[in-house]
Coordinates of C-alpha atoms and ligand atoms in Angstrom, one line a residue:
X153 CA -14.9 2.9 22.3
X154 CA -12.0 4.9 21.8
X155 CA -10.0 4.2 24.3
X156 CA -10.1 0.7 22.3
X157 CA -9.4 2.7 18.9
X158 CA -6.3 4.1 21.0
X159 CA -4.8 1.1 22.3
X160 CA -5.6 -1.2 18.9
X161 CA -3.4 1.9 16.9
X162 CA -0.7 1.9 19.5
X163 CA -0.6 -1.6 19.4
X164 CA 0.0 -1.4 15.9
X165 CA 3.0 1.0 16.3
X166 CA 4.6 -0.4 19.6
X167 CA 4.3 -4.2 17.8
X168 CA 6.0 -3.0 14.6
X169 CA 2.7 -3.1 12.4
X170 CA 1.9 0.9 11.0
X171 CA 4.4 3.3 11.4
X172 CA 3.5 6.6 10.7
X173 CA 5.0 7.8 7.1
X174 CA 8.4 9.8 7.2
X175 CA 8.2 10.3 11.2
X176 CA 11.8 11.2 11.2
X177 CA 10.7 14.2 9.4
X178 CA 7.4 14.7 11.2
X179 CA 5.0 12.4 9.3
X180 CA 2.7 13.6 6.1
X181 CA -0.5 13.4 6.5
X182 CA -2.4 10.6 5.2
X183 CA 0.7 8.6 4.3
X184 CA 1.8 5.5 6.7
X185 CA 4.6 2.6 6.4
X186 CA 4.0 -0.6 7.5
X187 CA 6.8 -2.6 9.5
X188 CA 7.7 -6.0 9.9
X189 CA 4.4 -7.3 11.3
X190 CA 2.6 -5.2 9.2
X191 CA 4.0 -6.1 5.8
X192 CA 2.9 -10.1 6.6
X193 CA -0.5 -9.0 7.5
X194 CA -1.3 -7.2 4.4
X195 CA 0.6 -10.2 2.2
X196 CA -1.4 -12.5 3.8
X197 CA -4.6 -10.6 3.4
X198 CA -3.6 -10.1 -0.3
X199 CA -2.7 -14.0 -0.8
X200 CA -6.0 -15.2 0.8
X201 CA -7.8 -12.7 -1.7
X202 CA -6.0 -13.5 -4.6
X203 CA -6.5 -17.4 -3.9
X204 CA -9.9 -17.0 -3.7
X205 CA -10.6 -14.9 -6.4
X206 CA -7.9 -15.8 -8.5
X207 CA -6.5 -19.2 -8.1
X208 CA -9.5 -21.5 -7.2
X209 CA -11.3 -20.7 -9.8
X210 CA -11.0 -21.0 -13.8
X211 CA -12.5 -18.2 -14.8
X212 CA -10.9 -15.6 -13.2
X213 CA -6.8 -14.4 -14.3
X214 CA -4.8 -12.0 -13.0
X215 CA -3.3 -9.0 -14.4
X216 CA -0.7 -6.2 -13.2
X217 CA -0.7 -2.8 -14.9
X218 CA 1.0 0.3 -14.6
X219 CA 0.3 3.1 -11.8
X220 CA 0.7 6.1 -14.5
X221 CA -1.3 5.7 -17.3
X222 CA -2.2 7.7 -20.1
X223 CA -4.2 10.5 -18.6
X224 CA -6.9 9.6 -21.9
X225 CA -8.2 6.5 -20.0
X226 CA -8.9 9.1 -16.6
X227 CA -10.7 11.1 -19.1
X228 CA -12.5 8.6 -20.4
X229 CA -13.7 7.4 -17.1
X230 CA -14.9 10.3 -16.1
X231 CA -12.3 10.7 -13.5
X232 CA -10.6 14.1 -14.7
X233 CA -14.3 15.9 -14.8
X234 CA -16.1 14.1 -12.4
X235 CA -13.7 12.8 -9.2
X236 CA -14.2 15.1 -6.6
X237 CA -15.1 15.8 -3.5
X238 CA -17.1 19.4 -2.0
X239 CA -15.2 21.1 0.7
X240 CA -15.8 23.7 3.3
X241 CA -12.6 25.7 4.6
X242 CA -12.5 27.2 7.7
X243 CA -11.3 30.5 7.6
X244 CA -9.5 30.9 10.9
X245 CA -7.2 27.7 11.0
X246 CA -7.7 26.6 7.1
X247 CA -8.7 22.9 7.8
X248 CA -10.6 21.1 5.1
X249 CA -14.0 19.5 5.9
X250 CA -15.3 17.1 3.6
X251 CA -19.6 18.1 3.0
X252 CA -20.3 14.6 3.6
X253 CA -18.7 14.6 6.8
X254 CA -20.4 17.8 8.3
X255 CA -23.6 16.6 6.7
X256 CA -23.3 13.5 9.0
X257 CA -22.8 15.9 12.0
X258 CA -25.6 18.4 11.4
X259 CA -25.1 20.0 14.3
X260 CA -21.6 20.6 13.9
X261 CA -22.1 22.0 10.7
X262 CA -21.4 25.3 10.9
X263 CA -18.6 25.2 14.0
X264 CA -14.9 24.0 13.0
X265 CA -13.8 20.7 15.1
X266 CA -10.3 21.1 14.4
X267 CA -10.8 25.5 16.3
X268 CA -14.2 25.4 17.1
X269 CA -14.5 28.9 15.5
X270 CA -17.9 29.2 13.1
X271 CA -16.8 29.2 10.0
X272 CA -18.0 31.3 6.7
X273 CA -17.2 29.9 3.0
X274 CA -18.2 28.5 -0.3
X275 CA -18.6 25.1 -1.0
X276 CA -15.9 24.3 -3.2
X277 CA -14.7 21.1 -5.3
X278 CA -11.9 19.3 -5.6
X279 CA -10.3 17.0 -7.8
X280 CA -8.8 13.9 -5.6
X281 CA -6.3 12.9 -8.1
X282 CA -2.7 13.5 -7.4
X283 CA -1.7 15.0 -10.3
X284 CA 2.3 14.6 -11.6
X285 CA 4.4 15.6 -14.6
X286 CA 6.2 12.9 -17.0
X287 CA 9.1 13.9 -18.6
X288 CA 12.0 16.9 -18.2
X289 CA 9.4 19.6 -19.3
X290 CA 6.2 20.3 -16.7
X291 CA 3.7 21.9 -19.3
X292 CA 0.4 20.5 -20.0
X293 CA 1.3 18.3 -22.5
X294 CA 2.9 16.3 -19.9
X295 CA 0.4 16.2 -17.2
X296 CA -0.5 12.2 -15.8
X297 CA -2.0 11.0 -12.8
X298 CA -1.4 8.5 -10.3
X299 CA -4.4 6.3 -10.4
X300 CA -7.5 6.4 -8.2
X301 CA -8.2 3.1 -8.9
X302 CA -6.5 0.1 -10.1
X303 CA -9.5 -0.8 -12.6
X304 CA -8.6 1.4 -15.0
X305 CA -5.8 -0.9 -15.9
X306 CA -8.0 -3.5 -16.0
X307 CA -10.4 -2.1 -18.5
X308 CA -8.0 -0.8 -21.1
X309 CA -6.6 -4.4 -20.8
X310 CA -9.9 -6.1 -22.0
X311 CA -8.6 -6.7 -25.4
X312 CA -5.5 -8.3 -24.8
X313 CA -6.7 -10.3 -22.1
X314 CA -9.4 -11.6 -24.8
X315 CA -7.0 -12.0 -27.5
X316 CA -4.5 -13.9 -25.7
X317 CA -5.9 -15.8 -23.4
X318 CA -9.2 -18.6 -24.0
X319 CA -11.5 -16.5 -22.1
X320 CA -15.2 -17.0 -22.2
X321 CA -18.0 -14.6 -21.2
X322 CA -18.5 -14.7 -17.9
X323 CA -14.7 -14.4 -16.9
X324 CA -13.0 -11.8 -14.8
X325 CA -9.6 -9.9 -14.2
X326 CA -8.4 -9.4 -11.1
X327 CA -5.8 -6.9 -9.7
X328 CA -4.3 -6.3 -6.4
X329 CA -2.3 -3.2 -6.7
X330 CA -1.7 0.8 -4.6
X331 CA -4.0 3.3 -5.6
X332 CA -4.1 7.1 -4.6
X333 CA -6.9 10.0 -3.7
X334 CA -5.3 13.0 -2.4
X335 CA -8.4 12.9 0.1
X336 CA -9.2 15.9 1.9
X337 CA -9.7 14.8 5.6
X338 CA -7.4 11.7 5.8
X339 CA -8.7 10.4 8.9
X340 CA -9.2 7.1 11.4
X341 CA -5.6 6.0 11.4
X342 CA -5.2 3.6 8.8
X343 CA -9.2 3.9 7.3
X344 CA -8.8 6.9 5.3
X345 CA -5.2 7.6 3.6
X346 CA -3.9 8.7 0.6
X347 CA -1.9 6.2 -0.7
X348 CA -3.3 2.2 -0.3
X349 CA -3.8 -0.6 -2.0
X350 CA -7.3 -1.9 -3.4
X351 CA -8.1 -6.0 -4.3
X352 CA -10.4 -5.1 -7.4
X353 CA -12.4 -7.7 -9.4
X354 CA -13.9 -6.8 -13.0
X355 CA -16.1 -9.8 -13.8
X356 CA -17.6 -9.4 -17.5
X357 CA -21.0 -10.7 -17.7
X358 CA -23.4 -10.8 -20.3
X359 CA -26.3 -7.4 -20.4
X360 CA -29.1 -9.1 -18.4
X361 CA -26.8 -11.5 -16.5
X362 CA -25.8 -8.9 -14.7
X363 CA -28.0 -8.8 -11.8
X364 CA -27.6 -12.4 -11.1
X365 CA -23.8 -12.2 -11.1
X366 CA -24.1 -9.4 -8.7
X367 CA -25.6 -11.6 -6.3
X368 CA -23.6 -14.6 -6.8
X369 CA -20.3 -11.7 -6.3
X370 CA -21.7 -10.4 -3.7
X371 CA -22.4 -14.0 -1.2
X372 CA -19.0 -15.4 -2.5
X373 CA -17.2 -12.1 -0.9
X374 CA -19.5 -12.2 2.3
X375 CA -18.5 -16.0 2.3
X376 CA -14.8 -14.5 2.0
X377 CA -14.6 -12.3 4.5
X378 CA -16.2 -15.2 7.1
X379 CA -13.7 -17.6 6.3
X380 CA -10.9 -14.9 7.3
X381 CA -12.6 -15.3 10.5
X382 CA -13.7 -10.9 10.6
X383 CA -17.6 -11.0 12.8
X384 CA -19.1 -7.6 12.4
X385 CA -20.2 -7.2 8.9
X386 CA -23.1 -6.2 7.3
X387 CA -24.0 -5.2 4.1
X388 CA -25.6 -1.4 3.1
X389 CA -27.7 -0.7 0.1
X390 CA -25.9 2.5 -1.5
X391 CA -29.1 4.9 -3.0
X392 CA -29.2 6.4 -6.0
X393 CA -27.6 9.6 -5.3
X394 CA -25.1 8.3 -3.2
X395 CA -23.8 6.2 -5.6
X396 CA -20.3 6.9 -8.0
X397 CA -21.4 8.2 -11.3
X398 CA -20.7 4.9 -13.2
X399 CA -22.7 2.8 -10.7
X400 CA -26.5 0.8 -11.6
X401 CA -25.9 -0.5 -8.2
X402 CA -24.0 -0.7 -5.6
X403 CA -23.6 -2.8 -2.1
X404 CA -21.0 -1.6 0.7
X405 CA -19.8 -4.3 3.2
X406 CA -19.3 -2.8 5.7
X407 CA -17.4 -3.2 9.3
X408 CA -18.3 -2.2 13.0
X409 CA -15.1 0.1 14.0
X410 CA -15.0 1.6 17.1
X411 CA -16.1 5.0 15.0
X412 CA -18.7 3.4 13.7
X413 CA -19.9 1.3 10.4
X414 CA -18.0 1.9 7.8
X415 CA -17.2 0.4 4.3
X416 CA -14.7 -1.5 3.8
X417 CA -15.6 -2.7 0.4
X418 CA -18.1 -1.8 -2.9
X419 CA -19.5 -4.0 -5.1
X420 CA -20.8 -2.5 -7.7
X421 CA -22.4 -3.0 -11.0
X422 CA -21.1 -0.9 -13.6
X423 CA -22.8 -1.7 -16.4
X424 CA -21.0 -1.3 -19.6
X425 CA -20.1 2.2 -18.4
X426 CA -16.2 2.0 -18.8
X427 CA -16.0 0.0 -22.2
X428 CA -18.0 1.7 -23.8
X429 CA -16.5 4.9 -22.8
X430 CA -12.8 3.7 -23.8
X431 CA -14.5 2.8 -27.3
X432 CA -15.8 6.4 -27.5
X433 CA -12.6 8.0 -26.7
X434 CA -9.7 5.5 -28.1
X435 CA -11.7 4.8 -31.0
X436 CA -11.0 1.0 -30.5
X437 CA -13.7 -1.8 -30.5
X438 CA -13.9 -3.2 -27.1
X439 CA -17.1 -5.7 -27.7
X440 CA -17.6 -9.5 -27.1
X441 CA -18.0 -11.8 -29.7
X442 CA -19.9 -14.7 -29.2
X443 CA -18.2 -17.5 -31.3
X444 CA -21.1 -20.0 -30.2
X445 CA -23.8 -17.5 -30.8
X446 CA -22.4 -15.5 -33.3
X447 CA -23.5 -12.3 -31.6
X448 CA -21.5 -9.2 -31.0
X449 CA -22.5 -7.3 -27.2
X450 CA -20.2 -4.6 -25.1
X451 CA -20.2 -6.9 -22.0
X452 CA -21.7 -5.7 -18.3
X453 CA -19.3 -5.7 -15.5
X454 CA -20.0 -6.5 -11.7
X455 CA -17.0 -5.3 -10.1
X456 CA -16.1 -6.3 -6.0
X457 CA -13.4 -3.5 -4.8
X458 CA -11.9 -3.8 -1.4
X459 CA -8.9 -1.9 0.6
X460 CA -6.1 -4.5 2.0
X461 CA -5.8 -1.4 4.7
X462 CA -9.7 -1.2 5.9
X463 CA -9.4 -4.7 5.9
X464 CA -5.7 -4.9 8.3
X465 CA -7.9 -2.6 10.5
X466 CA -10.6 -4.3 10.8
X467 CA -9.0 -7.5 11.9
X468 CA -6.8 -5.6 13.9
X469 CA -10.4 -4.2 15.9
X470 CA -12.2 -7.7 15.7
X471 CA -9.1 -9.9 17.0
X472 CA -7.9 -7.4 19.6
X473 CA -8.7 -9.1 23.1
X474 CA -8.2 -7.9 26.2
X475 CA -8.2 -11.3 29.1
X476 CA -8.0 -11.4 32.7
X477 CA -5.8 -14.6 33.7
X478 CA -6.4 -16.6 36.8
X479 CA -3.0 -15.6 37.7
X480 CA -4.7 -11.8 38.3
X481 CA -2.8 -11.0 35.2
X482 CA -3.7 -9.5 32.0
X483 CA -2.9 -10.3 28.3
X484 CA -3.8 -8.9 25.6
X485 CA -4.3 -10.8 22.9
X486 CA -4.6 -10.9 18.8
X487 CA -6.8 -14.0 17.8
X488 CA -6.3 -13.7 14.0
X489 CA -7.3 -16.4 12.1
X490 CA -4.1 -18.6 11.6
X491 CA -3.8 -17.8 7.9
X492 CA -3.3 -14.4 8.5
X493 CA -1.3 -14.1 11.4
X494 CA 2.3 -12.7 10.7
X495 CA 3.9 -15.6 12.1
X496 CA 2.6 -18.9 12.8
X497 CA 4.6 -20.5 14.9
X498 CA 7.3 -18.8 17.8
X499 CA 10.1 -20.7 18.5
X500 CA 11.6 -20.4 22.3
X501 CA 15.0 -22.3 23.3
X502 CA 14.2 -22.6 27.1
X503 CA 17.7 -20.8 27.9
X504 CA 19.9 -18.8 25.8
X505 CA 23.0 -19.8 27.4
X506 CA 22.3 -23.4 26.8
X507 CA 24.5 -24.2 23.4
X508 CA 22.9 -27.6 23.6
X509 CA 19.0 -26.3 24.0
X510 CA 20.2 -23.7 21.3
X511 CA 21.1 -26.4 19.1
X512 CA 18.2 -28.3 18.9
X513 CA 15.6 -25.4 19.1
X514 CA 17.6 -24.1 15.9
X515 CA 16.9 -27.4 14.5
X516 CA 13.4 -27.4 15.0
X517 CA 13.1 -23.6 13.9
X518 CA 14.9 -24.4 11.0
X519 CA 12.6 -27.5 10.1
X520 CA 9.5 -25.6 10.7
X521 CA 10.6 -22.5 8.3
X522 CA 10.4 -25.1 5.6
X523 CA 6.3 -24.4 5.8
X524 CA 5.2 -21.7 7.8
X525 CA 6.7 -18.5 8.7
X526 CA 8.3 -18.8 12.1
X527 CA 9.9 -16.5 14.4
X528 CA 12.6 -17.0 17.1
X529 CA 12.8 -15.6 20.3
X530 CA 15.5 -16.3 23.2
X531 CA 15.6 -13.4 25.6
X532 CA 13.4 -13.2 29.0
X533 CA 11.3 -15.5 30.9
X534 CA 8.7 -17.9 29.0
X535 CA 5.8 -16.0 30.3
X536 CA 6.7 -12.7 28.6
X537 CA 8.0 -14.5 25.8
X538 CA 4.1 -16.0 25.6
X539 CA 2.9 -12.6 26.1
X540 CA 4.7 -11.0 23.0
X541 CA 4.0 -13.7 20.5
X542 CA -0.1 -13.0 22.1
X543 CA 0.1 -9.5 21.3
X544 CA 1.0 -10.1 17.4
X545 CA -1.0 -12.9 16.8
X546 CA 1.2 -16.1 16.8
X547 CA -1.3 -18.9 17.2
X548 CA 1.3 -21.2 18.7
X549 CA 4.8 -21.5 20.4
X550 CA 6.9 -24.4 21.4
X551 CA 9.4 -24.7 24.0
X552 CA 12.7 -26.5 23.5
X553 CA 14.0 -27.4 27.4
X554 CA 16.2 -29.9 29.3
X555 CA 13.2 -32.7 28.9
X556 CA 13.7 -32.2 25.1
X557 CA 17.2 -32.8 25.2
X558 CA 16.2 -36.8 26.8
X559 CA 12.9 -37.1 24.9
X560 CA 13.0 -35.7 21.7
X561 CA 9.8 -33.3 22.4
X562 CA 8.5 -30.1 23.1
X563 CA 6.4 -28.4 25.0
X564 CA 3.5 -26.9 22.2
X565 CA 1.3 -23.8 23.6
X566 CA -2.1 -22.6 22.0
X567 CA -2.4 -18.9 22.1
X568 CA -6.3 -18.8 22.3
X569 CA -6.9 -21.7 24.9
X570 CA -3.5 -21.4 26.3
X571 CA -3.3 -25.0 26.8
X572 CA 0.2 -26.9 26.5
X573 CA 0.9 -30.2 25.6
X574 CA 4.1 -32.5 24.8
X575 CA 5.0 -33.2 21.2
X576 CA 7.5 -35.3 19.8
X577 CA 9.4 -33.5 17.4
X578 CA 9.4 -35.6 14.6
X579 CA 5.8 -35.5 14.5
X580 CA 5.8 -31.3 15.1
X581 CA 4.6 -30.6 11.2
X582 CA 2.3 -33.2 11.2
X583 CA 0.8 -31.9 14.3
X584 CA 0.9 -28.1 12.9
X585 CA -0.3 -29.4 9.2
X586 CA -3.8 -29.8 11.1
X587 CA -4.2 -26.5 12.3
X588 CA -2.4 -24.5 9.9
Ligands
ATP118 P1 -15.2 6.2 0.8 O1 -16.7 6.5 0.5 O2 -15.0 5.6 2.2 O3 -14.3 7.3 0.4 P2 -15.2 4.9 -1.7 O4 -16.7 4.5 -1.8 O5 -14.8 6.1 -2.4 O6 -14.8 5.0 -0.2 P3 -14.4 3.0 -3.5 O7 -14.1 3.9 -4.6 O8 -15.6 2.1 -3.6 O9 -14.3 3.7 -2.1 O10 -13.0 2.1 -3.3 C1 -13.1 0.7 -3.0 C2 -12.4 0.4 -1.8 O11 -11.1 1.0 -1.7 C3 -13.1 0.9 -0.5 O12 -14.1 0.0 -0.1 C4 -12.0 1.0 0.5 O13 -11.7 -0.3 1.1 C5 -10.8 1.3 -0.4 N1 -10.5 2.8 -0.3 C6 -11.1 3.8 -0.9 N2 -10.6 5.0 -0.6 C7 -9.7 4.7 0.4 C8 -8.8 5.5 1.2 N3 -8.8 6.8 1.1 N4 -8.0 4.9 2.1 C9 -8.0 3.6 2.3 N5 -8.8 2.8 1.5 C10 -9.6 3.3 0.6

């Protein structure tokens, strides 16, 4: 299973998708960049999210708010006091071990597995919030945070989204946006960092409509993550103590890695836990008023959180295919659903030395970038130009060669079946229209 973990990340590096952070400078922990192939993945995961959440429906809008926010609202969340994690420190080598973790590995729970030495200690707590300074003076007066979570913004925003937009209870406000823990065991390549970026959904319900919306949430993001084409979800019932401090419920989905099942997004049901605790400290009157009913309630809020990251790497773990060909050869291939691979279609002139093949393989790149994201290769054999495209994803390729030149048509391949067939390039985006 890790050997699989091993080649899926160094896939990911070799094919331009994660870079580790700074590597020039010999990384930071926790912290990664994502390259070319990388950056499409995640926009495409975002865009199928925020299409679904968003766009297709009428009672969802979208917002954008600031990183740094008033530290008041992190107060007010319960963030400041209450966001922490226990540690264990071992006293030889220093490295940081989460009490969850060594609580999962009883038996290791007294041995370090970074030095193997036993290590002695109190359990001690720390705040996950990276902490920063605003202004030319760094006292306490100008302390902020970056934010854990992007629904922070989100609740503070209640207001104006009510008073400026014709919102109805139940309606919801989405935001995709980077968030920051300044974990203490950053771990599993991309799973656990310290910077990423969470798809949260606050959708205000009525008190007692809650449960019901919970369930609806819930099915409409299991629903989600099947039409993205990931197998090897479940769902896990969260208990009472392990749930976060503002929770009245909460379901993980959760994804088979290779280290195990692990969440790759909440859904929780936070009651009216955050409004009313931004009415208590800023004073300002966050209820719902019922124009139809003329009654006044602090609305309920079932909230879906997910990580674009956990869900890159999952993909990346549930598409990764390894395939013996009958030609003794291997390939190894990325069968991503065609909505979220990087590019769509790879274009190939047969020959780079061939002006005229050149010519009309620009042509047809340059009429299939009008709708999908295509990508242009003319160096090496056809077969290792097939192989790279595999490796990334590419769901199809098409071949411009001397028959093209007399027939107007190309030569289309299917990454998963690996079939080929002969298309007449006028007809090309109808062909692609069907599939993609
Ligand atoms: P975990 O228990 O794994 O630390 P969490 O329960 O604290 O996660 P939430 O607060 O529910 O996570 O955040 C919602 C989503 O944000 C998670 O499902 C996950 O996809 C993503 N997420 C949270 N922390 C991280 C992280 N350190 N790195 C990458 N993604 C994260």
């Amino acid at each position: 299973m890790n050997d699989i973990f091993e080649k899926i990340t160094s896939l990911a590096k070799r094919r331009g998708f994660v870079y580790p952070g700074s590597e020039i400078y010999g990384g930071l922990g926790g912290f990664y960049d994502f390259g070319p192939l990388g950056v499409e993945l995640k926009f495409n995961i975002k865009q199928a999210w925020w299409r679904d959440v968003v766009q297709f429906r009428d009672d969802v809008v979208g917002l954008s708010a600031a990183i740094i926010m008033n530290p008041k609202v992190w107060e007010a969340s319960g963030h400041v006091s209450g966001f922490s994690d226990s540690f264990l420190e071992c006293t030889k080598c220093r490295k940081r071990f989460k009490i969850e973790e060594l609580e999962q590995e009883k038996e290791k729970k007294f041995i370090c597995a970074s030095c193997g030495e036993i290590f002695e200690g109190k359990v001690r707590k720390f705040n996950l919030m990276f902490k920063t300074s605003i202004g030319s003076t760094e006292d306490s007066a100008s302390v902020a945070y970056l934010r854990p979570e992007t629904a922070g913004g989100i609740f503070v925003n209640f207001k104006n989204v009510l008073d400026t937009m014709r919102v109805k209870i139940p309606f919801g406000i989405a935001q995709i946006g980077k968030a920051f823990r300044n974990e203490i065991n950053p771990k599993d390549f991309i799973f656990r960092t310290r910077e990423f970026e969470q798809m949260e959904l606050e959708y205000f319900v009525k008190p007692g409509e809650d449960e019901k919306y919970f369930e609806e949430w819930l099915e409409r993001r299991l629903e989600w993550y099947r039409s993205i084409g990931l197998k090897n979800i479940r769902t896990y019932e969260q208990a009472k103590e392990e749930r976060a401090h503002y929770s009245k419920r909460t379901v993980d989905i959760e994804y088979k890695f290779p280290f195990g099942w692990q969440e790759i997004e909440g859904i929780a049901n936070r009651g009216d836990f955050d409004l009313k605790a931004h009415i208590k400290v800023s004073g300002i009157d966050l209820s719902y008023f019922d124009e139809e009913k003329k009654e006044k309630f602090i609305p309920y809020v079932i909230e879906p959180s997910a990580g674009v990251e956990r869900i890159a790497l999952a993909l990346l773990c549930d598409v990764y295919h390894e395939e013996e060909l009958d030609s003794g050869d291997k390939r190894i291939v990325l069968k991503l659903h065609p909505k979220l691979a990087p590019y769509k279609i790879a274009i190939f002139p047969l020959l780079a030395n061939k002006e005229k093949l050149v010519e009309l393989a620009r042509r047809v790149f340059n009429k299939l970038k009008e709708e999908w994201f295509c990508a242009w290769d003319d160096r090496g054999n056809i077969g290792k130009r097939y192989r790279a495209q595999d490796e990334i994803g590419t769901p199809y390729c098409v071949t411009i060669d001397f028959d093209s030149l007399e027939k107007d048509d190309v030569t289309v391949r299917d990454r998963d079946t690996m079939k080929q067939e002969r298309i007449k390039i006028k007809d090309l985006k109808d062909y692609f229209s069907k599939f993609l």
